[in-house]
mmCIF file with all atom_site columns, C-alpha atoms in Angstrom:
data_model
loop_
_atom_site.group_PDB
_atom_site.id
_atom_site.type_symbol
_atom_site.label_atom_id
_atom_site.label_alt_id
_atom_site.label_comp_id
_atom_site.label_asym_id
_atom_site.label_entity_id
_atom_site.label_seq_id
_atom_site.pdbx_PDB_ins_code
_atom_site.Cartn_x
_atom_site.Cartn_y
_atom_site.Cartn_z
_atom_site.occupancy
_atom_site.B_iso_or_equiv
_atom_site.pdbx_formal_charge
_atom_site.auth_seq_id
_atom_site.auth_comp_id
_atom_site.auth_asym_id
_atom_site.auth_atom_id
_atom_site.pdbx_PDB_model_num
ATOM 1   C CA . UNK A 1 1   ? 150.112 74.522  13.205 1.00 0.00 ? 415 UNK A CA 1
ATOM 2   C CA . UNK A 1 2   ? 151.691 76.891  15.832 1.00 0.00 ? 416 UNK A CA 1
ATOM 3   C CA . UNK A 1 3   ? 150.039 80.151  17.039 1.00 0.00 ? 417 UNK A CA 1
ATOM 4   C CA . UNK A 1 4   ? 151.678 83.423  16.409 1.00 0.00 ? 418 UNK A CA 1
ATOM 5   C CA . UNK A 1 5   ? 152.636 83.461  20.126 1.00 0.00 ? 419 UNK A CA 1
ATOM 6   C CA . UNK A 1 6   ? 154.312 79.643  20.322 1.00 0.00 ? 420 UNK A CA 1
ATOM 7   C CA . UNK A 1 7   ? 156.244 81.377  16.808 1.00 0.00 ? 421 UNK A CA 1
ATOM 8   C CA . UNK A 1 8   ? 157.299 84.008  18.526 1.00 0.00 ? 422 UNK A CA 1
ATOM 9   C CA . UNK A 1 9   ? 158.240 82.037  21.682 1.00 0.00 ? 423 UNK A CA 1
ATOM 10  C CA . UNK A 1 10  ? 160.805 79.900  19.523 1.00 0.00 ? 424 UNK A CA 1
ATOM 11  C CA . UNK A 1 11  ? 163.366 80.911  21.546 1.00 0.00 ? 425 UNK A CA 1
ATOM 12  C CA . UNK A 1 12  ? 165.437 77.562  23.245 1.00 0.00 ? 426 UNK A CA 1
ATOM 13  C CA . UNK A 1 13  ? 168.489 77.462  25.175 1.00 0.00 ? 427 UNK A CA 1
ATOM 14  C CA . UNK A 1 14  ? 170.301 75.660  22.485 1.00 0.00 ? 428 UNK A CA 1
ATOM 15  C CA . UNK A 1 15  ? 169.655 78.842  20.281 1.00 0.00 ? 429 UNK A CA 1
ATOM 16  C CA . UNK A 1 16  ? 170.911 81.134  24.001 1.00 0.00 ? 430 UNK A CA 1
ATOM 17  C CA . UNK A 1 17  ? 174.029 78.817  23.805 1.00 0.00 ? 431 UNK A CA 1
ATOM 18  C CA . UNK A 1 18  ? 175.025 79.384  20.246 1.00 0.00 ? 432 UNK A CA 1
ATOM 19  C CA . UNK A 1 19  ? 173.926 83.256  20.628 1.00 0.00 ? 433 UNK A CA 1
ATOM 20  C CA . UNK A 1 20  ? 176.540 83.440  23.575 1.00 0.00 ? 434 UNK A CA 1
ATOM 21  C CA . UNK A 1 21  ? 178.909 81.708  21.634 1.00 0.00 ? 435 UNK A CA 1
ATOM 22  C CA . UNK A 1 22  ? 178.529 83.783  18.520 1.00 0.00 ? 436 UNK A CA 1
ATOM 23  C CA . UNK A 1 23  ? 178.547 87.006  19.363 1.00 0.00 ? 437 UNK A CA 1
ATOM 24  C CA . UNK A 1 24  ? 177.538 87.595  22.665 1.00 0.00 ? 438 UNK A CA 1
ATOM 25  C CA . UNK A 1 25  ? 174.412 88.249  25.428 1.00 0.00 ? 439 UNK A CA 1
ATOM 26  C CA . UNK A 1 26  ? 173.288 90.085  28.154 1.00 0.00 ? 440 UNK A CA 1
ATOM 27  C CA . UNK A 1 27  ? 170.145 89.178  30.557 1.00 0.00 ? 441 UNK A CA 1
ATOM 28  C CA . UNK A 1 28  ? 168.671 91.911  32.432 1.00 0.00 ? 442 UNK A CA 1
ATOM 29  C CA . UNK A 1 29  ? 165.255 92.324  34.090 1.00 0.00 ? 443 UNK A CA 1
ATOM 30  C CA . UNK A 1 30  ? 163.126 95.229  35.170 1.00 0.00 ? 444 UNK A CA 1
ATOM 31  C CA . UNK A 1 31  ? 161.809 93.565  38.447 1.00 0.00 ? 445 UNK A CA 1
ATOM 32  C CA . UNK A 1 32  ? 162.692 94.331  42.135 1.00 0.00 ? 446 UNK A CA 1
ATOM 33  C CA . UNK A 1 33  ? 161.737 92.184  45.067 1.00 0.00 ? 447 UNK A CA 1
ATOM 34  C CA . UNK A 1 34  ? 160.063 95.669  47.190 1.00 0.00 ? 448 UNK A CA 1
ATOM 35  C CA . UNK A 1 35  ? 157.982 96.344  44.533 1.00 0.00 ? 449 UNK A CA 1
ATOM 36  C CA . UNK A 1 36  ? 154.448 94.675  43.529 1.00 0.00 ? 450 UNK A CA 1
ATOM 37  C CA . UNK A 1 37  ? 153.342 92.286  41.250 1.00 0.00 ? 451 UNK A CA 1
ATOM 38  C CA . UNK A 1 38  ? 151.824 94.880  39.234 1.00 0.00 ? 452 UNK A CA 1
ATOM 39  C CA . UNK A 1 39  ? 154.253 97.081  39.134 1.00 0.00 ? 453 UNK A CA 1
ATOM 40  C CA . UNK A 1 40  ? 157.212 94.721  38.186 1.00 0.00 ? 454 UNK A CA 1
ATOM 41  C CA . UNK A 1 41  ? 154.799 93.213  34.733 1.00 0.00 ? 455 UNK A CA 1
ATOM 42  C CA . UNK A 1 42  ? 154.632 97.258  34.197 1.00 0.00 ? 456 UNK A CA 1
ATOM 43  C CA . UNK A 1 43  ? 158.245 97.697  34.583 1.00 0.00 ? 457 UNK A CA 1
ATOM 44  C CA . UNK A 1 44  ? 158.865 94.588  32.461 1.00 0.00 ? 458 UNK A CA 1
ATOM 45  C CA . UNK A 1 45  ? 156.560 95.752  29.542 1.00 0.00 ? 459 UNK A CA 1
ATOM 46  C CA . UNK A 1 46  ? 158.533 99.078  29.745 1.00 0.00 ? 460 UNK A CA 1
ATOM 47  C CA . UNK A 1 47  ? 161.672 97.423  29.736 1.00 0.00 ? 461 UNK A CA 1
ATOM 48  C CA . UNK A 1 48  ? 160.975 95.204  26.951 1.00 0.00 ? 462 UNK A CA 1
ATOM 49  C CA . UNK A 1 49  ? 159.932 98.165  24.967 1.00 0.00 ? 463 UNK A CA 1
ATOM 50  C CA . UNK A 1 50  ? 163.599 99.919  25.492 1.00 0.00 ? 464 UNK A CA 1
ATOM 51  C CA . UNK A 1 51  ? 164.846 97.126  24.155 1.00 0.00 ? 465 UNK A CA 1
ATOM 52  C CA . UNK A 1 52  ? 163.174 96.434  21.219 1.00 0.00 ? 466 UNK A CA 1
ATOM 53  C CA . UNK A 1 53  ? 163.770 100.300 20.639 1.00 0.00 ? 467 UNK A CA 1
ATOM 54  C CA . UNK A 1 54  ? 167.903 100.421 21.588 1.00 0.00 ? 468 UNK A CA 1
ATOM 55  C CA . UNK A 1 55  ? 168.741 97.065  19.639 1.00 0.00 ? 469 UNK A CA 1
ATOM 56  C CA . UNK A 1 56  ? 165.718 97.007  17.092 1.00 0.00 ? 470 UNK A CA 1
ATOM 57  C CA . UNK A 1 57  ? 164.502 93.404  17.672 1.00 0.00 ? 471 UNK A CA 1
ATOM 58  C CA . UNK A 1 58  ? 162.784 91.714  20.995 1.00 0.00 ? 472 UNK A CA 1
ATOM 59  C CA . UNK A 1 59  ? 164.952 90.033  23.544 1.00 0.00 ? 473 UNK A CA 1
ATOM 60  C CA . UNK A 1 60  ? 163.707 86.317  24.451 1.00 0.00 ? 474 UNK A CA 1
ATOM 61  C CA . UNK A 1 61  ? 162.026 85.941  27.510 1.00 0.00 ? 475 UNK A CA 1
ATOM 62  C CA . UNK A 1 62  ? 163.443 84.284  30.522 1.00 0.00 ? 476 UNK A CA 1
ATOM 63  C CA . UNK A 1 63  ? 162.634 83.614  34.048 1.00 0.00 ? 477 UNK A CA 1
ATOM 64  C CA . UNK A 1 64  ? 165.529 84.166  36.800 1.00 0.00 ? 478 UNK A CA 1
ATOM 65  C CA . UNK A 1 65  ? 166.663 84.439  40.179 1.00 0.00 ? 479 UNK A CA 1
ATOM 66  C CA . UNK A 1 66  ? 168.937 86.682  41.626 1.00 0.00 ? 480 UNK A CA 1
ATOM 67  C CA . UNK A 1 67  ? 170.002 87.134  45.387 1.00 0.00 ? 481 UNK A CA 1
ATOM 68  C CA . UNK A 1 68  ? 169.029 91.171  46.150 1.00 0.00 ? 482 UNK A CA 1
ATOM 69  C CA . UNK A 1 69  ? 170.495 92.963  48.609 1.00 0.00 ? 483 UNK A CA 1
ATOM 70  C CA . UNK A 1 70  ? 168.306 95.608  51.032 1.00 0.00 ? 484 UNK A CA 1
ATOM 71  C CA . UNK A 1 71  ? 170.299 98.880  50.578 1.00 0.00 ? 485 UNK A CA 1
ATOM 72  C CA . UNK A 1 72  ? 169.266 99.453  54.193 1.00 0.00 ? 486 UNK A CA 1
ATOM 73  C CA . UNK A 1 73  ? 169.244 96.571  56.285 1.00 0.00 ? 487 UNK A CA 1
ATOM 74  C CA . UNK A 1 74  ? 172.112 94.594  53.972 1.00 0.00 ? 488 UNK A CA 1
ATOM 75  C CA . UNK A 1 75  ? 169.663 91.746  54.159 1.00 0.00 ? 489 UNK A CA 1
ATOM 76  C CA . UNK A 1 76  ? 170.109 89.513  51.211 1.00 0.00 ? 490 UNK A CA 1
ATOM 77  C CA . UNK A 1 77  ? 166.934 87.909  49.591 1.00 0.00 ? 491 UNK A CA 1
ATOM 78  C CA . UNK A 1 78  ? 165.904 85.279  46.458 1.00 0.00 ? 492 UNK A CA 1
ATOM 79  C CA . UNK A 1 79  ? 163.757 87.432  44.211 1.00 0.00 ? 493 UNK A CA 1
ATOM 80  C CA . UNK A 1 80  ? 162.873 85.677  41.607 1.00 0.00 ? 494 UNK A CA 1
ATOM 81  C CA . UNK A 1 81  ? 161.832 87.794  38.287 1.00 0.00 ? 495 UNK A CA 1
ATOM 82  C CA . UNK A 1 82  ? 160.908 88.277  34.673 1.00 0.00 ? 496 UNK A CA 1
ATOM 83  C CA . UNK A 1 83  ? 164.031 88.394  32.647 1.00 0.00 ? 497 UNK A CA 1
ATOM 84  C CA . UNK A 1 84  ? 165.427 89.716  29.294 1.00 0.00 ? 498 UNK A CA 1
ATOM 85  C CA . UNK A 1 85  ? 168.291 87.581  27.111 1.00 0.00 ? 499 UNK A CA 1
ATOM 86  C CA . UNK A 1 86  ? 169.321 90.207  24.354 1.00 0.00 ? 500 UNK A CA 1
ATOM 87  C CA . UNK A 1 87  ? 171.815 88.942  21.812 1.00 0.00 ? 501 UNK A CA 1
ATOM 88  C CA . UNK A 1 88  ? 174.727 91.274  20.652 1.00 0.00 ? 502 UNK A CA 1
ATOM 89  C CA . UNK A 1 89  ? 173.875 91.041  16.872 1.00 0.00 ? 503 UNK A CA 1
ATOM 90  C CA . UNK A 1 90  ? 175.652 93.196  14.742 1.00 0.00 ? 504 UNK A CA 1
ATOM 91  C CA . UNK A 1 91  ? 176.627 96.141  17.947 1.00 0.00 ? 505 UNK A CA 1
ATOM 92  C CA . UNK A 1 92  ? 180.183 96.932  18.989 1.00 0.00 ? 506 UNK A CA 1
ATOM 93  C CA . UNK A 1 93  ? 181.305 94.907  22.132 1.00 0.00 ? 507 UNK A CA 1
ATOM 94  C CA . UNK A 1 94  ? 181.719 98.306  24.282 1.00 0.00 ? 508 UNK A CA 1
ATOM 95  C CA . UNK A 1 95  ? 178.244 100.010 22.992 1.00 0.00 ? 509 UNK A CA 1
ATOM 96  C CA . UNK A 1 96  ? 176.325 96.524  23.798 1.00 0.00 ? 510 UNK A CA 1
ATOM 97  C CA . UNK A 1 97  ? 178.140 96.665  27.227 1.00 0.00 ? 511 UNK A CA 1
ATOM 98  C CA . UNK A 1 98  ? 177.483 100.576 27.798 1.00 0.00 ? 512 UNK A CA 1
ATOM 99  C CA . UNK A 1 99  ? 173.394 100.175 26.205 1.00 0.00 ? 513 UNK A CA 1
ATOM 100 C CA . UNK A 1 100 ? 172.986 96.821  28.758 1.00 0.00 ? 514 UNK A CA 1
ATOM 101 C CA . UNK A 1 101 ? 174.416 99.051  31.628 1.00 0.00 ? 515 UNK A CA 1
ATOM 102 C CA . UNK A 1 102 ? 172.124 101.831 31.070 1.00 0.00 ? 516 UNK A CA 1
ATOM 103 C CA . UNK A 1 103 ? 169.095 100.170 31.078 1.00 0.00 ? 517 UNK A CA 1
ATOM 104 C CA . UNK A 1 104 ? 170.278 98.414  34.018 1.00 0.00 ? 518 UNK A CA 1
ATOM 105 C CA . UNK A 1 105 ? 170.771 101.839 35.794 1.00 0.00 ? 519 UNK A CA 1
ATOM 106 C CA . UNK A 1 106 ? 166.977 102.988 34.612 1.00 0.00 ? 520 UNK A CA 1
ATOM 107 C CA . UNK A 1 107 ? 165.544 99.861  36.081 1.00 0.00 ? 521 UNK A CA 1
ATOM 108 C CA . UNK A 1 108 ? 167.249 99.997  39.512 1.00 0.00 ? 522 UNK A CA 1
ATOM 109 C CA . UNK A 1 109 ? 168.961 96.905  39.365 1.00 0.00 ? 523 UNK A CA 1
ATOM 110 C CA . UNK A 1 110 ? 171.977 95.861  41.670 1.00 0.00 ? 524 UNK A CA 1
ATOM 111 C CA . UNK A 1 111 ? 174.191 94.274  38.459 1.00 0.00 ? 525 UNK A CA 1
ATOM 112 C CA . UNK A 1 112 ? 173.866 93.055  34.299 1.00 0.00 ? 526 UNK A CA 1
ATOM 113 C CA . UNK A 1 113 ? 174.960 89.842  32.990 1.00 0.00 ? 527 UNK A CA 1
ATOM 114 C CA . UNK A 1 114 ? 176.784 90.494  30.137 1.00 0.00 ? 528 UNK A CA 1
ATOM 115 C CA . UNK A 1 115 ? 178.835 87.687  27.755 1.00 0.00 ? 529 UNK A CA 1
ATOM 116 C CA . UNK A 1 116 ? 180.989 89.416  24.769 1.00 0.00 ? 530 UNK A CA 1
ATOM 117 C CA . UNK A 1 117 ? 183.621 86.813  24.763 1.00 0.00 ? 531 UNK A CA 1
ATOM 118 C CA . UNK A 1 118 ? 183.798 83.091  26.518 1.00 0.00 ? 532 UNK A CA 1
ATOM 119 C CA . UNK A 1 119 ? 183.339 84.434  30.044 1.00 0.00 ? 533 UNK A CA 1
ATOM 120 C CA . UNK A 1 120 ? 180.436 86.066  31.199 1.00 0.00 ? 534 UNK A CA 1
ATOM 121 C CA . UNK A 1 121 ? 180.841 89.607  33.522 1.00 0.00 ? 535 UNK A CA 1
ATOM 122 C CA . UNK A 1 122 ? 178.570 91.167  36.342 1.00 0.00 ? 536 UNK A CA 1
ATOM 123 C CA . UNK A 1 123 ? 178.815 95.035  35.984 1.00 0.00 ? 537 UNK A CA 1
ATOM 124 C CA . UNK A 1 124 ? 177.384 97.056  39.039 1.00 0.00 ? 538 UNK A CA 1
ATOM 125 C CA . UNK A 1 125 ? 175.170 99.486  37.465 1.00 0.00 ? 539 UNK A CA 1
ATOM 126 C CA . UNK A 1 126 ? 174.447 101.470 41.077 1.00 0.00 ? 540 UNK A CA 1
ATOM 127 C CA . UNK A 1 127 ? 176.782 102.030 44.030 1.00 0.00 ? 541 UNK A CA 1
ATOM 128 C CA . UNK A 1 128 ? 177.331 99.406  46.081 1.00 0.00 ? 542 UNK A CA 1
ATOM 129 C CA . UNK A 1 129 ? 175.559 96.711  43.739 1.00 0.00 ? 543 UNK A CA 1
ATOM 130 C CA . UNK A 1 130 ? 178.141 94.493  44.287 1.00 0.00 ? 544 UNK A CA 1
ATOM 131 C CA . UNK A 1 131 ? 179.145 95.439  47.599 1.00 0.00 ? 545 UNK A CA 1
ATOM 132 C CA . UNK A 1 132 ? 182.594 97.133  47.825 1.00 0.00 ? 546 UNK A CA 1
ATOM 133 C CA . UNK A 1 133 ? 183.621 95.916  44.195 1.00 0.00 ? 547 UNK A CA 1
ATOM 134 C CA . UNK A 1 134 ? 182.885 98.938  41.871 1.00 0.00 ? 548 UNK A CA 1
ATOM 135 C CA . UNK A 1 135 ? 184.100 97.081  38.493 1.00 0.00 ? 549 UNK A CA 1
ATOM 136 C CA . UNK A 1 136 ? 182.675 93.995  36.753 1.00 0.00 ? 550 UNK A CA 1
ATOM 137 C CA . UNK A 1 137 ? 183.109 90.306  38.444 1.00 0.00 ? 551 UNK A CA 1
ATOM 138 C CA . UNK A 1 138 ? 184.212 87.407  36.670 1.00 0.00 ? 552 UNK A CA 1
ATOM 139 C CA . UNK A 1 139 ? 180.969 84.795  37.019 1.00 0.00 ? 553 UNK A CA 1
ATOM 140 C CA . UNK A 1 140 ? 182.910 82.456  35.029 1.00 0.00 ? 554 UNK A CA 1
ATOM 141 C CA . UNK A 1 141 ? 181.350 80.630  31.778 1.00 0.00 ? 555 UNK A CA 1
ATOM 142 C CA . UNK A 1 142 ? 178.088 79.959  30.259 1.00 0.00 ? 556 UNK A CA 1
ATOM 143 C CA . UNK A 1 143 ? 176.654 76.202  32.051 1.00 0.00 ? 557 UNK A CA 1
ATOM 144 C CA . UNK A 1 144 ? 173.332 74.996  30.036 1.00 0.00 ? 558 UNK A CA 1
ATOM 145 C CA . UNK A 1 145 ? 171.731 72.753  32.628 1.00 0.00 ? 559 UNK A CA 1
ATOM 146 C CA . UNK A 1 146 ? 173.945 73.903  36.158 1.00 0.00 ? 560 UNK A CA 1
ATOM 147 C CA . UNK A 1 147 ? 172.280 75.112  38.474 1.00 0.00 ? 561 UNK A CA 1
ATOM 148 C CA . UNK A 1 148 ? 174.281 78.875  40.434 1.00 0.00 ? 562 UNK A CA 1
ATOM 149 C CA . UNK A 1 149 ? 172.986 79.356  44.478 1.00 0.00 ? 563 UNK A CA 1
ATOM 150 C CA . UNK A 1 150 ? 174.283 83.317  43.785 1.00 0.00 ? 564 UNK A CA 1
ATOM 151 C CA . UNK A 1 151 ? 171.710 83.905  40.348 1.00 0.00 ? 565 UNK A CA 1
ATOM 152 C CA . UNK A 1 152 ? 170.206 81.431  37.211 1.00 0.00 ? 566 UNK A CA 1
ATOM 153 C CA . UNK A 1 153 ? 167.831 81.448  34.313 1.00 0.00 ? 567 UNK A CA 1
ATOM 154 C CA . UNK A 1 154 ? 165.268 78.991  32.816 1.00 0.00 ? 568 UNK A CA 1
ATOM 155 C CA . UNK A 1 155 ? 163.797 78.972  29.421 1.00 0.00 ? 569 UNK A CA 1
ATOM 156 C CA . UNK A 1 156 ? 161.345 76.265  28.978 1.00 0.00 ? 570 UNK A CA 1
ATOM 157 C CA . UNK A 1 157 ? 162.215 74.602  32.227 1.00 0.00 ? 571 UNK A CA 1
ATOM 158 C CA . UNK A 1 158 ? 165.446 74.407  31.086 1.00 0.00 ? 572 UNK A CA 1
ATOM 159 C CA . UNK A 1 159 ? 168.425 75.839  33.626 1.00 0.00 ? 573 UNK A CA 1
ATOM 160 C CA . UNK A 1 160 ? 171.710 77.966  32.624 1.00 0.00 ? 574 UNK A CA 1
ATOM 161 C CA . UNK A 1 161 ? 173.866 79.986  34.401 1.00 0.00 ? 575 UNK A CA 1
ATOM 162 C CA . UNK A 1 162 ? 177.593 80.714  34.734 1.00 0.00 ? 576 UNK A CA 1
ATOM 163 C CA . UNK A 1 163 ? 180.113 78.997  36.990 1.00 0.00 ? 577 UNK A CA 1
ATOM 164 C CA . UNK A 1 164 ? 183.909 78.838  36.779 1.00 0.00 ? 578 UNK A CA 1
#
């Protein structure tokens, strides 16, 4: 018999895949690569807590990477971090979109996956997140098991990302 936490960790990325099929995903993360340990798991409890309070269910836990970019220096830098997939469910496509951005924006972070229709989109959610580009970029659509040098995600050991 499972424990409550392997229930709740049912999550697979055969049940990512036909969520991103369906209706649509998003993965976001609280972390930043200047800030500690501790206060990335804080950032990711808070986060996790927004979400289960904007969409009214918990997002499925994911671990990512995502090259970073020093707002200063321009350095770029492999931080790898505590992820979010949340699933569209039953919201509009532009709300979803708008929520995703917004907590992407509280959290400090460069960009948002999001996937309403085949092709997954990274939205800049502060200036200069994606460098001179202002509006979403194309990242192409969703790979179970490809590997991305620019950003990926692993559930259970297993790799997705998006490539064109």
């Amino acid at each position: 018999m499972k424990t409550f936490k392997e229930f709740m960790q049912e999550s697979s990325l055969s049940r990512i895949k036909s969520k991103s099929d369906k209706s649509g995903i998003a993965t976001l993360s609280g972390d930043r690569g200047n800030l500690s340990k501790k206060q990335n798991q804080a950032r990711s409890q808070q986060l996790q807590k927004d979400i289960r309070g904007k969409f009214g269910r918990g997002p499925t836990k994911v671990k990512g990477s995502y090259l970073e970019k020093d707002e200063k220096t321009g350095k770029e830098t492999r931080v790898k971090e505590k992820s979010f997939a949340i699933d569209r469910g039953k919201m509009g496509k532009r709300k979803f979109k708008k929520t995703v951005k917004k907590l992407g924006k509280k959290y400090g972070q460069d960009s948002v996956l999001t996937q309403t229709k085949k092709t997954g989109t990274l939205h800049a959610t502060r200036k200069k997140g994606l460098g001179p580009k202002t509006k979403g970029i194309g990242v192409g659509k969703f790979s179970p098991q490809k590997k991305n040098p620019d950003g990926q995600s692993q559930i259970k050991g297993k790799i997705f990302s998006y490539s064109k």
